Amino acid sequence: MTFKKNAGKYFEEWIDWANQQYMDRGQAVVTKIPTPWKVIRKYSPYKKTYEIATAFPEKKSTVDFGGTASAQSLWFDAKVTKDEKRFPLQNIHKHQIEYLKQVHQQGGKAFFLIHSEHFKCTWLLWNSQLMEFMETTKRKSIPFSWLDENCAIVKSSNGIVLDYLPEVLKQREG
């Protein structure tokens, strides 16, 4: 059985490191939300034990990360693309947009961190910006030039590899 390599795994690790530093500094408590998996086991008479036969996501997850900072709820998903010109919208699932829409309606901050491997650049895209983009254009991707013009760039600062929190807290509404 072969597994597709998770291209965004390193990006999620950067976010995990940042979140750990935020927690160590008392600035935020943000954690990775695990995807619920269904594991099917079969009995191996030769080994006289049960072994994993297959595993698959049990249901659609919400988003990658959730937590609290400065008495504000934060929920977001991390996305990575290797594309050299644009971010494909097919990388964002409808259930993620809907979940973040509900977070926003409840007063929480709802966003995506989008990383371009080609440009080594990360943007903070609010879910409301994404919905507006999708409603006003028929494009199947977001040009990086649009992200540059409309979204904050997240960089390493304050000793944090991906210091997204100041930009999130600066925004009055998410």
XYZ file of N, CA, C and O in Angstrom:
696
model
N 0.853 -1.186 0.000
C 0.000 0.000 0.000
C 0.893 1.242 0.000
O 1.823 1.347 0.783
N 0.609 2.180 -0.877
C 1.396 3.406 -0.930
C 0.558 4.571 -0.436
O -0.654 4.613 -0.645
N 1.220 5.495 0.201
C 0.553 6.680 0.725
C 1.091 7.912 0.020
O 2.296 8.029 -0.208
N 0.222 8.817 -0.319
C 0.626 10.077 -0.928
C 1.320 10.914 0.147
O 0.789 11.102 1.234
N 2.497 11.421 -0.187
C 3.244 12.246 0.758
C 2.492 13.554 0.989
O 2.013 14.185 0.055
N 2.384 13.954 2.223
C 1.708 15.201 2.582
C 2.665 16.356 2.306
O 3.586 16.612 3.075
N 2.419 17.058 1.199
C 3.309 18.146 0.777
C 3.353 19.283 1.796
O 4.338 19.993 1.884
N 2.291 19.467 2.557
C 2.238 20.568 3.506
C 2.675 20.210 4.904
O 2.564 21.024 5.818
N 3.207 19.009 5.096
C 3.573 18.559 6.442
C 4.589 19.489 7.097
O 4.455 19.849 8.253
N 5.624 19.884 6.350
C 6.630 20.767 6.936
C 6.011 22.115 7.312
O 6.372 22.710 8.315
N 5.058 22.594 6.512
C 4.402 23.871 6.788
C 3.612 23.780 8.094
O 3.667 24.674 8.929
N 2.903 22.679 8.280
C 2.176 22.465 9.535
C 3.144 22.382 10.714
O 2.824 22.841 11.809
N 4.323 21.821 10.501
C 5.326 21.760 11.568
C 5.787 23.160 11.949
O 5.984 23.444 13.127
N 5.981 24.045 10.962
C 6.337 25.432 11.267
C 5.265 26.065 12.144
O 5.572 26.764 13.113
N 4.013 25.831 11.777
C 2.894 26.404 12.543
C 2.868 25.807 13.948
O 2.661 26.530 14.925
N 3.089 24.508 14.055
C 3.164 23.871 15.381
C 4.258 24.501 16.233
O 4.066 24.753 17.421
N 5.430 24.739 15.641
C 6.532 25.376 16.382
C 6.132 26.768 16.837
O 6.389 27.157 17.974
N 5.526 27.523 15.931
C 5.071 28.880 16.289
C 4.061 28.807 17.431
O 4.148 29.564 18.405
N 3.101 27.884 17.327
C 2.076 27.753 18.359
C 2.677 27.380 19.707
O 2.226 27.864 20.750
N 3.704 26.524 19.695
C 4.372 26.149 20.947
C 5.070 27.358 21.558
O 5.010 27.575 22.768
N 5.690 28.169 20.714
C 6.343 29.370 21.226
C 5.316 30.369 21.761
O 5.551 30.998 22.803
N 4.191 30.515 21.073
C 3.134 31.401 21.578
C 2.644 30.912 22.946
O 2.439 31.713 23.858
N 2.495 29.594 23.091
C 2.032 29.052 24.369
C 3.087 29.258 25.449
O 2.754 29.666 26.562
N 4.354 28.991 25.119
C 5.436 29.177 26.096
C 5.522 30.623 26.574
O 5.878 30.879 27.718
N 5.183 31.560 25.723
C 5.234 32.985 26.052
C 3.919 33.501 26.644
O 3.805 34.677 26.967
N 2.930 32.624 26.748
C 1.634 33.016 27.301
C 0.814 33.896 26.368
O -0.066 34.625 26.820
N 1.065 33.813 25.062
C 0.366 34.660 24.107
C -0.859 33.992 23.490
O -1.770 34.694 23.052
N -0.858 32.669 23.402
C -1.960 31.960 22.743
C -1.921 30.482 23.090
O -0.882 29.949 23.475
N -3.072 29.843 22.924
C -3.176 28.389 23.004
C -3.865 27.955 21.717
O -5.081 28.091 21.563
N -3.058 27.496 20.768
C -3.555 27.065 19.462
C -2.985 25.681 19.196
O -1.780 25.470 19.329
N -3.844 24.737 18.829
C -3.397 23.362 18.628
C -3.854 22.812 17.283
O -4.807 23.300 16.686
N -3.174 21.763 16.864
C -3.525 21.032 15.651
C -4.765 20.210 15.943
O -4.852 19.553 16.966
N -5.731 20.260 15.034
C -6.966 19.483 15.175
C -6.784 18.175 14.396
O -6.624 18.201 13.177
N -6.787 17.040 15.083
C -6.555 15.773 14.372
C -7.758 15.366 13.518
O -8.909 15.636 13.862
N -7.459 14.726 12.394
C -8.502 14.169 11.537
C -8.922 12.833 12.125
O -8.071 11.982 12.409
N -10.230 12.609 12.328
C -10.679 11.315 12.855
C -10.507 10.200 11.817
O -10.958 10.346 10.686
N -9.823 9.129 12.200
C -9.556 8.011 11.295
C -10.273 6.751 11.747
O -10.398 6.480 12.943
N -10.716 5.965 10.799
C -11.311 4.654 11.051
C -10.248 3.622 10.706
O -9.708 3.615 9.599
N -9.920 2.761 11.660
C -8.898 1.738 11.466
C -9.570 0.377 11.435
O -10.338 0.029 12.336
N -9.303 -0.380 10.390
C -9.836 -1.743 10.244
C -8.685 -2.708 10.504
O -7.633 -2.625 9.870
N -8.906 -3.603 11.438
C -7.873 -4.582 11.786
C -8.333 -5.979 11.370
O -9.517 -6.268 11.356
N -7.360 -6.804 11.037
C -7.675 -8.205 10.737
C -6.758 -9.095 11.575
O -5.644 -8.709 11.922
N -7.264 -10.252 11.868
C -6.504 -11.190 12.692
C -5.493 -11.931 11.827
O -5.802 -12.413 10.744
N -4.269 -11.998 12.304
C -3.212 -12.742 11.628
C -2.967 -14.033 12.406
O -2.383 -14.003 13.488
N -3.445 -15.152 11.889
C -3.261 -16.417 12.621
C -1.786 -16.800 12.774
O -1.407 -17.415 13.759
N -0.966 -16.368 11.834
C 0.454 -16.688 11.899
C 1.114 -15.991 13.087
O 1.857 -16.599 13.841
N 0.799 -14.693 13.275
C 1.379 -13.927 14.385
C 0.496 -13.967 15.626
O 0.904 -13.540 16.695
N -0.719 -14.433 15.468
C -1.706 -14.500 16.552
C -1.961 -13.130 17.169
O -2.074 -12.971 18.376
N -2.014 -12.131 16.300
C -2.316 -10.763 16.717
C -3.205 -10.114 15.661
O -3.353 -10.616 14.547
N -3.773 -8.984 16.044
C -4.545 -8.195 15.091
C -3.611 -7.155 14.474
O -2.836 -6.518 15.176
N -3.709 -7.025 13.149
C -2.898 -6.066 12.427
C -3.791 -5.086 11.694
O -4.929 -5.413 11.342
N -3.258 -3.909 11.451
C -4.020 -2.912 10.702
C -4.100 -3.350 9.247
O -3.073 -3.559 8.591
N -5.320 -3.510 8.757
C -5.534 -3.898 7.367
C -5.663 -2.660 6.485
O -5.130 -2.599 5.383
N -6.367 -1.664 6.989
C -6.553 -0.417 6.252
C -6.977 0.683 7.225
O -7.450 0.398 8.326
N -6.799 1.896 6.796
C -7.231 3.047 7.589
C -7.652 4.147 6.621
O -7.072 4.301 5.551
N -8.691 4.880 6.999
C -9.189 5.955 6.147
C -9.871 7.002 7.013
O -10.322 6.694 8.128
N -9.938 8.246 6.523
C -10.620 9.279 7.307
C -12.070 8.880 7.548
O -12.782 8.477 6.631
N -12.487 8.964 8.806
C -13.833 8.545 9.191
C -14.892 9.541 8.726
O -15.990 9.162 8.353
N -14.546 10.811 8.777
C -15.453 11.858 8.329
C -14.620 13.085 7.966
O -13.432 13.137 8.250
N -15.257 14.031 7.335
C -14.554 15.252 6.975
C -14.163 15.989 8.243
O -14.957 16.134 9.164
N -12.932 16.449 8.261
C -12.449 17.209 9.401
C -12.927 18.650 9.270
O -13.560 19.017 8.285
N -12.633 19.447 10.245
C -13.007 20.862 10.183
C -11.861 21.610 9.496
O -11.820 21.685 8.279
N -10.943 22.142 10.251
C -9.756 22.816 9.727
C -8.549 22.320 10.512
O -8.696 21.588 11.481
N -7.363 22.756 10.105
C -6.134 22.236 10.704
C -5.865 22.681 12.134
O -5.350 21.921 12.939
N -6.181 23.953 12.453
C -5.794 24.511 13.751
C -6.942 25.302 14.382
O -7.743 25.912 13.672
N -6.971 25.305 15.706
C -7.953 26.094 16.439
C -7.430 26.422 17.819
O -6.609 25.691 18.375
N -7.910 27.550 18.364
C -7.484 27.929 19.700
C -7.920 29.324 20.071
O -8.862 29.874 19.495
N -7.191 29.893 21.040
C -7.546 31.189 21.600
C -6.292 32.036 21.795
O -5.254 31.528 22.197
N -6.456 33.333 21.519
C -5.394 34.299 21.784
C -6.052 35.624 22.130
O -6.977 36.057 21.440
N -5.607 36.245 23.205
C -6.158 37.535 23.641
C -7.685 37.511 23.695
O -8.356 38.410 23.187
N -8.225 36.468 24.293
C -9.671 36.280 24.470
C -10.425 36.222 23.141
O -11.611 36.512 23.077
N -9.744 35.806 22.079
C -10.360 35.684 20.769
C -10.172 34.264 20.239
O -9.093 33.692 20.357
N -11.217 33.730 19.643
C -11.177 32.405 19.045
C -10.520 32.488 17.669
O -10.857 33.356 16.868
N -9.563 31.580 17.398
C -8.863 31.532 16.114
C -9.033 30.150 15.501
O -8.763 29.153 16.162
N -9.450 30.094 14.259
C -9.574 28.831 13.539
C -9.037 29.042 12.136
O -9.415 30.003 11.461
N -8.156 28.137 11.696
C -7.582 28.317 10.371
C -7.063 27.016 9.785
O -6.876 26.025 10.492
N -6.847 27.058 8.483
C -6.311 25.919 7.765
C -5.025 26.339 7.079
O -4.890 27.494 6.657
N -4.091 25.406 6.968
C -2.803 25.659 6.333
C -2.802 25.004 4.950
O -3.148 23.833 4.816
N -2.414 25.783 3.938
C -2.392 25.283 2.563
C -1.038 25.586 1.926
O -0.468 26.653 2.141
N -0.560 24.655 1.124
C 0.716 24.810 0.426
C 0.499 24.525 -1.050
O -0.270 23.625 -1.406
N 1.172 25.294 -1.905
C 1.129 25.026 -3.335
C 2.531 25.104 -3.921
O 3.367 25.874 -3.455
N 2.759 24.279 -4.942
C 4.019 24.314 -5.686
C 3.867 25.127 -6.969
O 4.839 25.339 -7.669
N 2.645 25.549 -7.270
C 2.378 26.317 -8.482
C 3.212 27.591 -8.482
O 3.422 28.204 -7.436
N 3.663 28.008 -9.650
C 4.545 29.173 -9.759
C 3.811 30.495 -9.948
O 4.421 31.552 -9.844
N 2.495 30.455 -10.233
C 1.777 31.690 -10.532
C 0.523 31.920 -9.703
O 0.066 33.044 -9.580
N -0.034 30.852 -9.149
C -1.345 30.993 -8.513
C -1.566 29.914 -7.459
O -0.861 28.915 -7.429
N -2.602 30.159 -6.633
C -3.024 29.177 -5.645
C -4.327 28.544 -6.146
O -5.339 29.237 -6.284
N -4.331 27.240 -6.453
C -5.544 26.582 -6.955
C -6.632 26.487 -5.878
O -6.387 26.002 -4.775
N -7.815 26.960 -6.222
C -8.933 26.920 -5.262
C -9.385 25.499 -4.952
O -10.010 25.275 -3.916
N -9.061 24.538 -5.796
C -9.422 23.151 -5.518
C -8.726 22.627 -4.259
O -9.146 21.622 -3.691
N -7.692 23.338 -3.803
C -6.999 22.950 -2.568
C -7.796 23.287 -1.315
O -7.463 22.832 -0.223
N -8.814 24.109 -1.466
C -9.675 24.468 -0.330
C -11.007 23.757 -0.516
O -11.640 23.855 -1.567
N -11.429 23.055 0.509
C -12.670 22.281 0.428
C -13.865 23.102 0.913
O -13.726 23.933 1.819
N -15.002 22.845 0.313
C -16.229 23.590 0.640
C -16.562 23.495 2.130
O -16.951 24.485 2.743
N -16.383 22.312 2.739
C -16.721 22.171 4.159
C -15.801 23.032 5.037
O -16.202 23.476 6.100
N -14.570 23.307 4.578
C -13.671 24.174 5.340
C -14.147 25.628 5.278
O -14.159 26.324 6.293
N -14.562 26.058 4.101
C -15.084 27.421 3.945
C -16.331 27.603 4.798
O -16.476 28.609 5.496
N -17.220 26.628 4.764
C -18.467 26.703 5.541
C -18.180 26.707 7.043
O -18.804 27.450 7.800
N -17.248 25.877 7.474
C -16.898 25.839 8.898
C -16.343 27.185 9.347
O -16.748 27.736 10.375
N -15.432 27.748 8.548
C -14.845 29.040 8.901
C -15.869 30.164 8.829
O -15.795 31.123 9.600
N -16.840 30.034 7.958
C -17.935 31.016 7.893
C -18.712 30.998 9.213
O -19.047 32.048 9.766
N -18.975 29.804 9.740
C -19.676 29.684 11.026
C -18.829 30.245 12.168
O -19.358 30.886 13.076
N -17.518 30.012 12.123
C -16.621 30.578 13.139
C -16.736 32.094 13.123
O -16.889 32.735 14.169
N -16.679 32.674 11.942
C -16.780 34.133 11.790
C -18.126 34.644 12.316
O -18.175 35.664 13.016
N -19.209 33.939 12.008
C -20.542 34.349 12.472
C -20.643 34.319 13.994
O -21.428 35.058 14.578
N -19.828 33.498 14.649
C -19.825 33.416 16.109
C -18.818 34.381 16.738
O -18.614 34.360 17.941
N -18.196 35.211 15.901
C -17.265 36.207 16.423
C -15.813 35.774 16.451
O -14.953 36.487 16.965
N -15.533 34.594 15.907
C -14.154 34.107 15.874
C -13.394 34.599 14.659
O -13.977 35.122 13.712
N -12.089 34.432 14.709
C -11.216 34.788 13.588
C -11.048 33.556 12.716
O -10.654 32.494 13.206
N -11.344 33.695 11.424
C -11.356 32.572 10.494
C -10.486 32.906 9.286
O -10.749 33.875 8.583
N -9.468 32.080 9.044
C -8.537 32.416 7.972
C -7.786 31.194 7.460
O -7.898 30.092 8.005
N -7.025 31.428 6.394
C -6.135 30.436 5.818
C -4.724 31.004 5.816
O -4.535 32.195 5.580
N -3.743 30.168 6.080
C -2.349 30.513 5.837
C -1.964 29.770 4.566
O -2.046 28.535 4.512
N -1.607 30.520 3.535
C -1.276 29.940 2.233
C 0.208 30.140 1.975
O 0.700 31.272 2.020
N 0.884 29.037 1.698
C 2.333 29.094 1.475
C 2.666 28.679 0.043
O 2.208 27.644 -0.433
N 3.480 29.500 -0.629
C 3.991 29.183 -1.957
C 5.396 28.619 -1.810
O 6.295 29.312 -1.318
N 5.577 27.366 -2.224
C 6.912 26.778 -2.186
C 7.827 27.482 -3.185
O 9.015 27.641 -2.927
N 7.284 27.903 -4.310
C 8.086 28.558 -5.345
C 8.663 29.891 -4.845
O 9.847 30.164 -5.022
N 7.820 30.719 -4.221
C 8.255 32.038 -3.758
C 8.735 32.045 -2.312
O 9.210 33.065 -1.823
N 8.569 30.921 -1.613
C 8.929 30.854 -0.189
C 8.242 31.988 0.564
O 8.851 32.718 1.337
N 6.948 32.124 0.307
C 6.153 33.227 0.866
C 4.854 32.673 1.449
O 4.275 31.730 0.907
N 4.412 33.268 2.559
C 3.166 32.859 3.208
C 2.252 34.071 3.341
O 2.691 35.140 3.781
N 0.995 33.885 2.957
C -0.011 34.948 3.073
C -1.085 34.530 4.064
O -1.414 33.357 4.186
N -1.659 35.518 4.746
C -2.806 35.306 5.615
C -4.040 35.766 4.842
O -4.194 36.948 4.547
N -4.886 34.808 4.479
C -6.105 35.062 3.711
C -7.305 34.849 4.618
O -7.556 33.729 5.068
N -8.034 35.924 4.904
C -9.238 35.804 5.727
C -10.297 35.044 4.941
O -10.406 35.180 3.721
N -11.087 34.246 5.629
C -12.146 33.492 4.962
C -13.113 34.441 4.253
O -13.586 34.139 3.155
N -13.398 35.589 4.847
C -14.300 36.558 4.214
C -13.703 37.077 2.898
O -14.437 37.296 1.924
N -12.390 37.256 2.827
C -11.738 37.664 1.579
C -11.884 36.577 0.516
O -12.143 36.866 -0.649
N -11.688 35.333 0.943
C -11.812 34.211 0.021
C -13.224 34.137 -0.544
O -13.403 33.986 -1.759
N -14.225 34.255 0.319
C -15.614 34.173 -0.143
C -15.930 35.308 -1.114
O -16.579 35.090 -2.135
N -15.444 36.513 -0.814
C -15.665 37.650 -1.712
C -14.974 37.416 -3.059
O -15.554 37.678 -4.112
N -13.752 36.906 -3.027
C -13.030 36.603 -4.266
C -13.821 35.598 -5.101
O -13.981 35.772 -6.317
N -14.316 34.554 -4.459
C -15.040 33.508 -5.179
C -16.379 34.009 -5.730
O -16.834 33.542 -6.772
N -17.013 34.951 -5.015
C -18.303 35.490 -5.461
C -18.145 36.488 -6.604
O -19.051 36.646 -7.410
N -16.997 37.180 -6.686
C -16.836 38.241 -7.675
C -16.033 37.806 -8.903
O -15.876 38.589 -9.839
N -15.536 36.595 -8.905
C -14.774 36.106 -10.053
C -15.115 34.647 -10.310
O -15.542 33.943 -9.406
N -14.936 34.231 -11.508
C -15.185 32.824 -11.874
C -13.879 32.029 -11.945
O -13.855 30.920 -12.427
N -12.801 32.621 -11.456
C -11.488 31.979 -11.519
C -11.452 30.700 -10.676
O -12.129 30.599 -9.660
N -10.609 29.782 -11.101
C -10.401 28.533 -10.372
C -9.125 28.577 -9.541
O -8.723 27.577 -8.959
N -8.510 29.767 -9.513
C -7.283 29.937 -8.733
C -7.137 31.410 -8.353
O -7.754 32.283 -8.961
N -6.320 31.635 -7.327
C -6.033 33.008 -6.889
C -4.609 33.342 -7.333
O -3.653 32.682 -6.905
N -4.453 34.357 -8.192
C -3.095 34.743 -8.589
C -2.297 35.234 -7.378
O -2.843 35.891 -6.489
N -1.007 34.926 -7.358
C -0.169 35.401 -6.264
C -0.143 36.927 -6.219
O -0.019 37.513 -5.147
N -0.281 37.567 -7.373
C -0.322 39.031 -7.405
C -1.529 39.550 -6.614
O -1.434 40.565 -5.922
N -2.659 38.840 -6.675
C -3.848 39.230 -5.903
C -3.566 39.065 -4.407
O -3.923 39.931 -3.597
N -2.927 37.961 -4.039
C -2.586 37.741 -2.632
C -1.651 38.846 -2.141
O -1.824 39.375 -1.041
N -0.660 39.211 -2.972
C 0.271 40.291 -2.605
C -0.467 41.600 -2.341
O -0.136 42.330 -1.419
N -1.471 41.902 -3.167
C -2.195 43.169 -3.064
C -3.231 43.187 -1.936
O -3.537 44.250 -1.402
N -3.768 42.028 -1.570
C -4.920 41.988 -0.666
C -4.689 41.302 0.669
O -5.550 41.385 1.550
N -3.571 40.622 0.824
C -3.345 39.837 2.042
C -2.027 40.224 2.703
O -1.084 40.646 2.048
N -1.995 40.028 4.002
C -0.758 40.272 4.753
C 0.216 39.125 4.499
O -0.185 37.962 4.407
N 1.481 39.466 4.396
C 2.528 38.455 4.279
C 3.006 38.117 5.687
O 3.244 38.999 6.506
N 3.095 36.827 5.965
C 3.521 36.344 7.277
C 4.975 35.903 7.155
O 5.320 35.113 6.274
N 5.808 36.421 8.051
C 7.240 36.121 8.016
C 7.708 35.630 9.378
O 6.966 35.652 10.352
N 8.962 35.283 9.418
C 9.617 34.944 10.670
C 9.984 36.247 11.382
O 10.530 37.157 10.769
N 9.624 36.349 12.650
C 10.020 37.510 13.461
C 9.868 37.159 14.937
O 9.220 36.178 15.284
N 10.462 37.971 15.777
C 10.402 37.765 17.230
C 10.866 36.373 17.641
O 10.400 35.820 18.628
N 11.767 35.780 16.843
C 12.259 34.442 17.150
C 11.261 33.338 16.833
O 11.454 32.198 17.238
N 10.199 33.661 16.097
C 9.157 32.682 15.750
C 9.213 32.436 14.253
O 9.179 33.377 13.449
N 9.315 31.172 13.875
C 9.532 30.800 12.477
C 8.431 31.307 11.539
O 8.707 31.700 10.419
N 7.201 31.320 11.979
C 6.083 31.814 11.175
C 5.187 32.623 12.112
O 4.237 32.101 12.684
N 5.494 33.884 12.277
C 4.858 34.737 13.283
C 3.553 35.351 12.744
O 3.494 36.518 12.390
N 2.498 34.526 12.718
C 1.212 34.953 12.167
C 0.340 35.700 13.176
O -0.539 36.469 12.808
N 0.547 35.473 14.464
C -0.357 35.988 15.493
C -0.497 37.514 15.517
O -1.627 38.013 15.626
N 0.591 38.293 15.404
C 0.394 39.758 15.418
C -0.551 40.251 14.316
O -1.374 41.128 14.552
N -0.459 39.653 13.146
C -1.327 40.055 12.027
C -2.776 39.676 12.305
O -3.702 40.440 12.021
N -2.986 38.511 12.905
C -4.346 38.054 13.227
C -4.971 38.977 14.284
O -6.132 39.385 14.157
N -4.216 39.323 15.318
C -4.748 40.139 16.400
C -4.917 41.602 16.002
O -5.724 42.310 16.595
N -4.180 42.040 14.981
C -4.285 43.416 14.497
C -5.656 43.672 13.845
O -6.207 44.741 13.922
N -6.188 42.655 13.211
C -7.461 42.759 12.494
C -8.613 42.785 13.485
O -8.700 41.927 14.362
N -9.497 43.758 13.372
C -10.637 43.873 14.293
C -11.608 42.710 14.134
O -12.113 42.176 15.108
N -11.914 42.346 12.905
C -12.836 41.236 12.649
C -12.121 40.196 11.826
O -11.246 40.509 11.045
N -12.522 38.946 12.005
C -11.871 37.871 11.263
C -12.765 37.326 10.238
O -12.687 36.312 9.689
